[in-house]
Short mmCIF file of C-alpha atoms (C1' of nucleotides) in Angstrom, two decimals:
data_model
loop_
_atom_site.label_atom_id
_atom_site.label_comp_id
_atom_site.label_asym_id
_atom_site.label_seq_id
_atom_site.Cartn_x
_atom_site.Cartn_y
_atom_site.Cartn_z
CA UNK P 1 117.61 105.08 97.06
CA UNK P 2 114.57 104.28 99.26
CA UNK P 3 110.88 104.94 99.57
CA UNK P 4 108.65 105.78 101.91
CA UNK P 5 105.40 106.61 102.86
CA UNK P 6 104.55 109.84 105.05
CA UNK P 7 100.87 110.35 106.52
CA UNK P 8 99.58 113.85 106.77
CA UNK P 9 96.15 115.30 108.00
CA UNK P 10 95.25 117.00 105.06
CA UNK P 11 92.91 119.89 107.78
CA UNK P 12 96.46 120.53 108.63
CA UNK P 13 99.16 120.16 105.71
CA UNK P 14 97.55 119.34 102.21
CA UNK P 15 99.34 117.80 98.83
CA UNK P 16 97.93 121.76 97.50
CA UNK P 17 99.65 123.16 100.31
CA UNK P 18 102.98 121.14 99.46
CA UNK P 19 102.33 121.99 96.08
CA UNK P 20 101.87 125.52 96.49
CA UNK P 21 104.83 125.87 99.01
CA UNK P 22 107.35 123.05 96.87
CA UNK P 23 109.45 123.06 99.66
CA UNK P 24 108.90 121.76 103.42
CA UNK P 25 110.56 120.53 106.66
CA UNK P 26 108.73 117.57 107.85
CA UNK P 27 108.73 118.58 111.78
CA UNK P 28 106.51 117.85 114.44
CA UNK P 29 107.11 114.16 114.20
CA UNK P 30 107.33 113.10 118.08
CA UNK P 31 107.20 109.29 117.55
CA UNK P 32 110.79 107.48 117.94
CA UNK P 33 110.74 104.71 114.90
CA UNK P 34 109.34 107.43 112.64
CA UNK P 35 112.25 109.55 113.77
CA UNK P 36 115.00 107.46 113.55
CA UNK P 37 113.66 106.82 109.66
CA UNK P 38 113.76 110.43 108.70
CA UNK P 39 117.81 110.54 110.50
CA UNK P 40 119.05 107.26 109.77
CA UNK P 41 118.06 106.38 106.67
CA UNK P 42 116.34 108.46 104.42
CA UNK P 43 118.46 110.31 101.55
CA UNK P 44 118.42 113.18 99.78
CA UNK P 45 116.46 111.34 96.48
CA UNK P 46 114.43 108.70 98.37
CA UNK P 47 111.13 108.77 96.98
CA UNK P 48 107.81 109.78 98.73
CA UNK P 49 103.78 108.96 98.85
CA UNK P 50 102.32 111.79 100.25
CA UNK P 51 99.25 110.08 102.23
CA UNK P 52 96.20 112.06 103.59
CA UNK P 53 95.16 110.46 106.69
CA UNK P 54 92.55 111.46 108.78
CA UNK P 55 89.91 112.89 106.61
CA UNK P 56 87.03 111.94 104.45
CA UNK P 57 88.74 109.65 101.58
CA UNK P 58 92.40 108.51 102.86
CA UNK P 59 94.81 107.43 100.39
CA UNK P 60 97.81 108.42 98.69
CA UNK P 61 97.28 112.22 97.05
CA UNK P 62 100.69 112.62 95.48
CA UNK P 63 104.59 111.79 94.95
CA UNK P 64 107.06 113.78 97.14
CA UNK P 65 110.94 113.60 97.58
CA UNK P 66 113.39 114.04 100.14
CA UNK P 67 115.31 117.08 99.18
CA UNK P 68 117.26 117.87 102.50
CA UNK P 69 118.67 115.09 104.64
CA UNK P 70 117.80 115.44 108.70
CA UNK P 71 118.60 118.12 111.06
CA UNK P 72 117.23 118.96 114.56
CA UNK P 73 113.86 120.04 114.48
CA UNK P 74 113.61 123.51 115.39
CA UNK P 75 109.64 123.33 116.87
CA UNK P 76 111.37 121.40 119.83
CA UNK P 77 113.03 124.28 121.19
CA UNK P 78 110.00 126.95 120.79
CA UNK P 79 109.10 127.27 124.71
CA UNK P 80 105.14 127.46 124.82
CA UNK P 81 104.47 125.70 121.14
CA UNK P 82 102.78 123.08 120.62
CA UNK P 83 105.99 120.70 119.69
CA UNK P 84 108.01 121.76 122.50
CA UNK P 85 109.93 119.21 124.37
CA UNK P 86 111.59 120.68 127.74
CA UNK P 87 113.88 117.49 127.42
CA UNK P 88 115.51 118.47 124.23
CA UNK P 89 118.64 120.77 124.21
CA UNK P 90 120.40 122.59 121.38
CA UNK P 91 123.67 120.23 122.50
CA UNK P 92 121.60 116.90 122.97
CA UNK P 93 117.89 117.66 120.27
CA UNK P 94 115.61 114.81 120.45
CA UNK P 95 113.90 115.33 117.42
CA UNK P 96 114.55 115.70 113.93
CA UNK P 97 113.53 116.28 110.51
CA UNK P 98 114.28 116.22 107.06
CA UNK P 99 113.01 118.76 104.43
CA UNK P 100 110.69 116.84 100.97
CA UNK P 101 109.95 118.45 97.80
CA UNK P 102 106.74 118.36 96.04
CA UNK P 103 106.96 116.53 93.32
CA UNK P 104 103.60 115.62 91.84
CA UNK P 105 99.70 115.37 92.18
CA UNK P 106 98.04 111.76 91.11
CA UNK P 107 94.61 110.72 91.73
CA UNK P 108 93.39 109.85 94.80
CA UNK P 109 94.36 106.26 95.37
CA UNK P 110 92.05 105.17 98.80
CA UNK P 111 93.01 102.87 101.35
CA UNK P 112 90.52 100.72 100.36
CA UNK P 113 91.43 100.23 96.96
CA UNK P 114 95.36 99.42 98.40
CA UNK P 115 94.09 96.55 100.64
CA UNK P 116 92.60 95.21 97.67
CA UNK P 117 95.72 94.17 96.07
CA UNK P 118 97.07 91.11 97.17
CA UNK P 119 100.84 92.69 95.52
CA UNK P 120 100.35 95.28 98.78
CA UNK P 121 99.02 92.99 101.66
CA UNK P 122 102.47 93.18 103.40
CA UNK P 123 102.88 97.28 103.43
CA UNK P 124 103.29 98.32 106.94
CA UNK P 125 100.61 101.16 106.33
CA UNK P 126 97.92 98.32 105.87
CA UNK P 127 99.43 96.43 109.05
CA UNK P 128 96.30 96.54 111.78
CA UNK P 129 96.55 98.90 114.56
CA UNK P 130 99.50 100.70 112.22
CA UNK P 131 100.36 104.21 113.62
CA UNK P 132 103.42 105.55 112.04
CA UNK P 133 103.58 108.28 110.38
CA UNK P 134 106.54 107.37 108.52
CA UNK P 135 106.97 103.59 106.93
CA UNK P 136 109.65 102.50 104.89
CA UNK P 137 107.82 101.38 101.09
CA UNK P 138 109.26 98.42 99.47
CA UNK P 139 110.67 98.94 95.74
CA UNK P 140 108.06 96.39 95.00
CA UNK P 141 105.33 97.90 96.12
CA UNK P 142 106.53 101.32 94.86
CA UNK P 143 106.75 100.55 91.41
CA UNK P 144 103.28 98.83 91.86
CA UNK P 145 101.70 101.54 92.94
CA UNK P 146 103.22 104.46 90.66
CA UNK P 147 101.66 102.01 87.90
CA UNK P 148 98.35 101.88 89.41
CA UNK P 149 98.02 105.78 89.87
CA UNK P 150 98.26 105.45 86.04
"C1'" DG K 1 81.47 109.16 117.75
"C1'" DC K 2 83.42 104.58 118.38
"C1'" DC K 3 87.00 101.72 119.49
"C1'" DA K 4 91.14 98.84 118.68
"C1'" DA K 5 95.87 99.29 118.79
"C1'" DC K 6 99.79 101.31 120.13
"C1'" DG K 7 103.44 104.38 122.55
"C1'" DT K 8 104.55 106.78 126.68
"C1'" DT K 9 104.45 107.77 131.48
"C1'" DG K 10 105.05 107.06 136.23
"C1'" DG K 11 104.35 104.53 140.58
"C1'" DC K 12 106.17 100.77 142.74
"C1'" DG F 1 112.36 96.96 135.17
"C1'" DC F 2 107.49 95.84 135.31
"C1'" DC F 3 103.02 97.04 134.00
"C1'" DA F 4 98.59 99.55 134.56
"C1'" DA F 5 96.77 103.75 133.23
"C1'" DC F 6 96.48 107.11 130.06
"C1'" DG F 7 96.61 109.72 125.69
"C1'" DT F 8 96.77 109.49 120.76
"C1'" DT F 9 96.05 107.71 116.20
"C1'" DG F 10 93.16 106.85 112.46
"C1'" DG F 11 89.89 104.01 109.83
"C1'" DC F 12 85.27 103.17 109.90
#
DNA sequence: GCCAACGTTGGC
DNA sequence: GCCAACGTTGGC
């Protein structure tokens, strides 16, 4: 059982839209490390923060959970889409993803408020010049934060 | 809109 | 295989 933490533009894929559709595949994700998370190591179980990045107040927004393990990406093959990738064949994909449930709404917890505590200052999501969209979440840190969102 | 940080690309 | 140039991310 792991945790992570998975970044989302809320202008594109909300915690309401998870909510309303309980059930995604986590495609699109073109970045290597992030990839090799969702095949390699995340389970059916692992927990999720849902993080809205990208938008007026970014912070955690809710708890999510893998609910399929990793399978090719299907966007990678759709000729003229925006996630195509002419490299990728239906022998040898290049990209995958794995499908989370929506689990719950919490409060807003902001960014700022997570740098504050000194319990957090080693999560990879507060790192400087952090990118990925995907970042493993220590147990630690976990359990501290489901106690702060109250 | 700015800009630092990072990943990817492509010429050599 | 190096590395400069470029595009993207994402908080502020």
């Amino acid at each position: 059982m792991r945790y992570w933490l998975m970044k989302s533009e809320p202008a594109e894929f909300s915690i309401d839209d998870l909510a309303r559709e309980g059930h995604v595949a986590w495609f699109g994700v073109r970045n290597y490390q992030a990839r090799n998370f969702m095949r390699d190591q995340m389970r059916v179980g692992d927990g999720v923060l849902f993080y809205h990045s990208t938008c007026a107040e970014p912070g955690i927004a809710g708890l999510a959970e893998v609910s399929v393990p990793a399978y090719p990406d299907a966007t990678q093959f759709d000729a003229g889409g925006k996630y195509f990738d002419s490299k990728a064949t239906q022998e040898n994909p290049r990209w995958f993803n794995v499908e989370v449930r929506y689990v719950k709404h919490t409060r807003l917890l902001p960014i700022s408020e997570l740098r504050g505590y000194p319990e957090l200052a080693t999560m990879r999501i507060l790192a400087k010049g952090n990118r990925l969209s995907i970042t493993p979440v220590d147990p630690d840190e976990w359990n501290f934060i489901l106690k702060h969102l109250g």
